[in-house]
CSV table of N, CA and C in Angstrom, one decimal:
chain,number,residue,atom,x,y,z
Z,1,MET,N,98.5,-62.8,-18.4
Z,1,MET,CA,97.7,-61.7,-18.8
Z,1,MET,C,96.4,-61.7,-18.0
Z,2,PRO,N,96.0,-60.5,-17.4
Z,2,PRO,CA,94.8,-60.4,-16.6
Z,2,PRO,C,93.6,-60.6,-17.5
Z,3,GLU,N,92.5,-61.0,-16.8
Z,3,GLU,CA,91.2,-61.1,-17.5
Z,3,GLU,C,90.6,-59.8,-17.8
Z,4,ASN,N,90.9,-58.8,-17.0
Z,4,ASN,CA,90.4,-57.5,-17.1
Z,4,ASN,C,90.9,-56.8,-18.4
Z,5,PRO,N,90.0,-56.5,-19.4
Z,5,PRO,CA,90.5,-55.9,-20.7
Z,5,PRO,C,91.0,-54.4,-20.5
Z,6,PHE,N,90.8,-53.9,-19.4
Z,6,PHE,CA,91.3,-52.5,-19.2
Z,6,PHE,C,92.6,-52.4,-18.6
Z,7,GLU,N,93.4,-51.4,-19.0
Z,7,GLU,CA,94.7,-51.2,-18.5
Z,7,GLU,C,94.7,-50.6,-17.2
Z,8,GLN,N,95.8,-50.6,-16.5
Z,8,GLN,CA,95.9,-50.0,-15.2
Z,8,GLN,C,95.5,-48.5,-15.2
Z,9,LYS,N,95.9,-47.9,-16.3
Z,9,LYS,CA,95.6,-46.4,-16.5
Z,9,LYS,C,94.1,-46.2,-16.5
Z,10,ASP,N,93.3,-47.1,-17.1
Z,10,ASP,CA,91.9,-46.9,-17.1
Z,10,ASP,C,91.3,-46.9,-15.6
Z,11,MET,N,91.8,-47.9,-14.8
Z,11,MET,CA,91.3,-47.9,-13.4
Z,11,MET,C,91.8,-46.7,-12.7
Z,12,GLU,N,93.0,-46.3,-12.9
Z,12,GLU,CA,93.6,-45.1,-12.2
Z,12,GLU,C,92.8,-43.9,-12.6
Z,13,ALA,N,92.3,-43.8,-13.9
Z,13,ALA,CA,91.5,-42.6,-14.3
Z,13,ALA,C,90.2,-42.6,-13.6
Z,14,LEU,N,89.6,-43.8,-13.4
Z,14,LEU,CA,88.4,-44.0,-12.6
Z,14,LEU,C,88.6,-43.5,-11.2
Z,15,ILE,N,89.6,-43.9,-10.6
Z,15,ILE,CA,89.9,-43.5,-9.2
Z,15,ILE,C,90.2,-42.0,-9.1
Z,16,ALA,N,90.8,-41.4,-10.1
Z,16,ALA,CA,91.1,-40.0,-10.2
Z,16,ALA,C,89.9,-39.2,-10.2
Z,17,LEU,N,88.7,-39.7,-10.6
Z,17,LEU,CA,87.5,-39.0,-10.6
Z,17,LEU,C,87.1,-38.5,-9.2
Z,18,LYS,N,87.5,-39.3,-8.2
Z,18,LYS,CA,87.1,-39.0,-6.8
Z,18,LYS,C,87.9,-37.7,-6.3
Z,19,TYR,N,89.0,-37.4,-7.0
Z,19,TYR,CA,89.8,-36.3,-6.5
Z,19,TYR,C,89.5,-35.0,-7.2
Z,20,LEU,N,88.5,-35.0,-8.1
Z,20,LEU,CA,88.1,-33.7,-8.7
Z,20,LEU,C,87.4,-32.9,-7.7
Z,21,PRO,N,87.7,-31.6,-7.6
Z,21,PRO,CA,87.1,-30.7,-6.5
Z,21,PRO,C,85.6,-30.8,-6.3
Z,22,ALA,N,84.8,-30.8,-7.3
Z,22,ALA,CA,83.4,-30.7,-7.2
Z,22,ALA,C,82.7,-32.0,-7.5
Z,23,PHE,N,83.5,-33.1,-7.4
Z,23,PHE,CA,82.9,-34.4,-7.8
Z,23,PHE,C,82.1,-35.0,-6.7
Z,24,SER,N,80.9,-35.5,-7.0
Z,24,SER,CA,80.0,-36.2,-6.1
Z,24,SER,C,80.6,-37.5,-5.6
Z,25,MET,N,80.3,-37.9,-4.4
Z,25,MET,CA,80.8,-39.2,-3.9
Z,25,MET,C,80.1,-40.4,-4.6
Z,26,LYS,N,79.0,-40.1,-5.3
Z,26,LYS,CA,78.3,-41.1,-6.0
Z,26,LYS,C,78.2,-40.8,-7.4
Z,27,PHE,N,78.3,-41.8,-8.3
Z,27,PHE,CA,78.2,-41.5,-9.7
Z,27,PHE,C,77.7,-42.7,-10.5
Z,28,ASP,N,77.4,-42.5,-11.7
Z,28,ASP,CA,76.8,-43.5,-12.6
Z,28,ASP,C,77.6,-43.6,-13.9
Z,29,THR,N,77.2,-44.5,-14.8
Z,29,THR,CA,77.9,-44.7,-16.0
Z,29,THR,C,78.0,-43.4,-16.9
Z,30,LYS,N,77.0,-42.6,-16.9
Z,30,LYS,CA,77.1,-41.3,-17.7
Z,30,LYS,C,78.1,-40.4,-17.2
Z,31,VAL,N,78.3,-40.4,-15.9
Z,31,VAL,CA,79.3,-39.5,-15.3
Z,31,VAL,C,80.7,-40.0,-15.7
Z,32,ILE,N,80.9,-41.3,-15.6
Z,32,ILE,CA,82.2,-41.9,-16.0
Z,32,ILE,C,82.5,-41.6,-17.5
Z,33,GLN,N,81.4,-41.8,-18.3
Z,33,GLN,CA,81.6,-41.4,-19.7
Z,33,GLN,C,82.0,-40.0,-19.9
Z,34,ARG,N,81.3,-39.1,-19.3
Z,34,ARG,CA,81.5,-37.7,-19.5
Z,34,ARG,C,82.9,-37.3,-19.0
Z,35,GLU,N,83.2,-37.7,-17.8
Z,35,GLU,CA,84.5,-37.3,-17.2
Z,35,GLU,C,85.7,-37.9,-17.8
Z,36,LEU,N,85.6,-39.1,-18.2
Z,36,LEU,CA,86.8,-39.8,-18.8
Z,36,LEU,C,86.8,-39.6,-20.4
Z,37,LYS,N,85.8,-38.9,-20.9
Z,37,LYS,CA,85.7,-38.6,-22.3
Z,37,LYS,C,85.8,-39.9,-23.2
Z,38,ILE,N,85.0,-40.9,-22.8
Z,38,ILE,CA,84.9,-42.2,-23.5
Z,38,ILE,C,83.5,-42.5,-23.9
Z,39,THR,N,83.3,-43.5,-24.8
Z,39,THR,CA,82.0,-43.8,-25.2
Z,39,THR,C,81.2,-44.4,-24.0
Z,40,TYR,N,79.9,-44.4,-24.1
Z,40,TYR,CA,79.0,-44.9,-23.1
Z,40,TYR,C,79.3,-46.4,-22.9
Z,41,SER,N,79.5,-47.1,-24.1
Z,41,SER,CA,79.7,-48.5,-24.1
Z,41,SER,C,81.0,-48.8,-23.3
Z,42,ARG,N,82.1,-48.1,-23.6
Z,42,ARG,CA,83.3,-48.3,-22.9
Z,42,ARG,C,83.2,-48.0,-21.4
Z,43,ALA,N,82.5,-46.9,-21.1
Z,43,ALA,CA,82.3,-46.5,-19.7
Z,43,ALA,C,81.5,-47.6,-19.0
Z,44,LYS,N,80.5,-48.2,-19.6
Z,44,LYS,CA,79.8,-49.3,-19.0
Z,44,LYS,C,80.7,-50.5,-18.7
Z,45,CYS,N,81.5,-50.9,-19.7
Z,45,CYS,CA,82.4,-52.0,-19.6
Z,45,CYS,C,83.5,-51.7,-18.5
Z,46,LEU,N,84.0,-50.5,-18.4
Z,46,LEU,CA,84.9,-50.1,-17.4
Z,46,LEU,C,84.3,-50.2,-16.0
Z,47,GLN,N,83.1,-49.8,-15.9
Z,47,GLN,CA,82.3,-49.8,-14.7
Z,47,GLN,C,82.1,-51.3,-14.3
Z,48,GLU,N,81.7,-52.1,-15.2
Z,48,GLU,CA,81.5,-53.5,-14.9
Z,48,GLU,C,82.9,-54.2,-14.4
Z,49,ALA,N,84.0,-53.9,-15.1
Z,49,ALA,CA,85.3,-54.4,-14.7
Z,49,ALA,C,85.7,-54.0,-13.3
Z,50,ALA,N,85.4,-52.7,-13.0
Z,50,ALA,CA,85.7,-52.1,-11.7
Z,50,ALA,C,84.9,-52.8,-10.6
Z,51,ILE,N,83.6,-53.1,-10.9
Z,51,ILE,CA,82.8,-53.8,-10.0
Z,51,ILE,C,83.3,-55.2,-9.7
Z,52,ALA,N,83.6,-55.9,-10.8
Z,52,ALA,CA,84.1,-57.3,-10.7
Z,52,ALA,C,85.5,-57.3,-9.9
Z,53,SER,N,86.3,-56.3,-10.1
Z,53,SER,CA,87.6,-56.3,-9.4
Z,53,SER,C,87.4,-55.8,-7.9
Z,54,GLY,N,86.2,-55.3,-7.6
Z,54,GLY,CA,86.0,-54.8,-6.2
Z,54,GLY,C,86.3,-53.3,-6.0
Z,55,LEU,N,86.8,-52.7,-7.1
Z,55,LEU,CA,87.1,-51.2,-7.0
Z,55,LEU,C,85.8,-50.4,-6.8
Z,56,LEU,N,84.8,-50.7,-7.5
Z,56,LEU,CA,83.5,-50.0,-7.4
Z,56,LEU,C,82.5,-50.9,-6.6
Z,57,ILE,N,81.7,-50.2,-5.8
Z,57,ILE,CA,80.7,-50.9,-5.0
Z,57,ILE,C,79.4,-50.3,-5.3
Z,58,ARG,N,78.4,-51.1,-5.6
Z,58,ARG,CA,77.0,-50.7,-5.8
Z,58,ARG,C,76.5,-50.0,-4.5
Z,59,ASP,N,76.0,-48.8,-4.6
Z,59,ASP,CA,75.6,-48.1,-3.4
Z,59,ASP,C,74.1,-47.9,-3.3
Z,60,GLN,N,73.5,-47.4,-4.3
Z,60,GLN,CA,72.0,-47.2,-4.3
Z,60,GLN,C,71.5,-47.3,-5.7
Z,61,HIS,N,70.2,-47.7,-5.7
Z,61,HIS,CA,69.5,-47.8,-7.0
Z,61,HIS,C,68.2,-47.1,-6.9
Z,62,PHE,N,68.0,-46.1,-7.7
Z,62,PHE,CA,66.7,-45.4,-7.8
Z,62,PHE,C,66.5,-44.8,-9.1
Z,63,ASP,N,65.3,-44.7,-9.5
Z,63,ASP,CA,64.9,-44.1,-10.8
Z,63,ASP,C,65.8,-44.6,-12.0
Z,64,ASN,N,66.0,-45.9,-12.0
Z,64,ASN,CA,66.8,-46.6,-13.1
Z,64,ASN,C,68.2,-46.2,-13.2
Z,65,VAL,N,68.7,-45.5,-12.1
Z,65,VAL,CA,70.2,-45.1,-12.1
Z,65,VAL,C,70.8,-45.8,-10.9
Z,66,THR,N,71.8,-46.5,-11.1
Z,66,THR,CA,72.6,-47.1,-10.0
Z,66,THR,C,73.8,-46.3,-9.8
Z,67,HIS,N,74.0,-45.9,-8.5
Z,67,HIS,CA,75.1,-45.1,-8.1
Z,67,HIS,C,76.2,-46.0,-7.5
Z,68,PHE,N,77.4,-45.7,-7.7
Z,68,PHE,CA,78.5,-46.5,-7.1
Z,68,PHE,C,79.4,-45.6,-6.3
Z,69,HIS,N,80.2,-46.1,-5.5
Z,69,HIS,CA,81.3,-45.4,-4.9
Z,69,HIS,C,82.6,-46.3,-5.0
Z,70,ILE,N,83.7,-45.6,-4.9
Z,70,ILE,CA,85.0,-46.3,-5.0
Z,70,ILE,C,85.4,-46.8,-3.6
Z,71,ARG,N,85.7,-48.1,-3.5
Z,71,ARG,CA,86.0,-48.7,-2.2
Z,71,ARG,C,87.2,-48.0,-1.6
Z,72,GLY,N,87.0,-47.6,-0.3
Z,72,GLY,CA,88.1,-47.1,0.5
Z,72,GLY,C,88.4,-45.6,0.2
Z,73,ILE,N,87.6,-44.9,-0.6
Z,73,ILE,CA,87.9,-43.5,-0.8
Z,73,ILE,C,86.7,-42.7,-0.4
Z,74,GLY,N,86.9,-41.9,0.6
Z,74,GLY,CA,85.9,-40.9,1.0
Z,74,GLY,C,84.8,-41.6,1.8
Z,75,ARG,N,84.9,-42.8,2.3
Z,75,ARG,CA,83.9,-43.4,3.1
Z,75,ARG,C,84.5,-44.0,4.3
Z,76,SER,N,83.9,-43.9,5.4
Z,76,SER,CA,84.4,-44.5,6.6
Z,76,SER,C,83.9,-46.0,6.6
Z,77,SER,N,84.8,-46.8,7.2
Z,77,SER,CA,84.5,-48.3,7.2
Z,77,SER,C,83.6,-48.6,8.4
């Protein structure tokens, strides 16, 4: 059993955010909460699990908001 408490569908939903037509390449916990229609606490936990697994990468930090991008999607290496 994996250490990650989130199911594959949770991570797939997070990845799916990148394919929304007007979705920004950078987002924070509140965007994850709003778009996946989950609690802030669950969004924060999902975000942390995605960071730990390498799916999300910390991109910028400003005004107390940390933005992330999804590894390998929409960014050149």
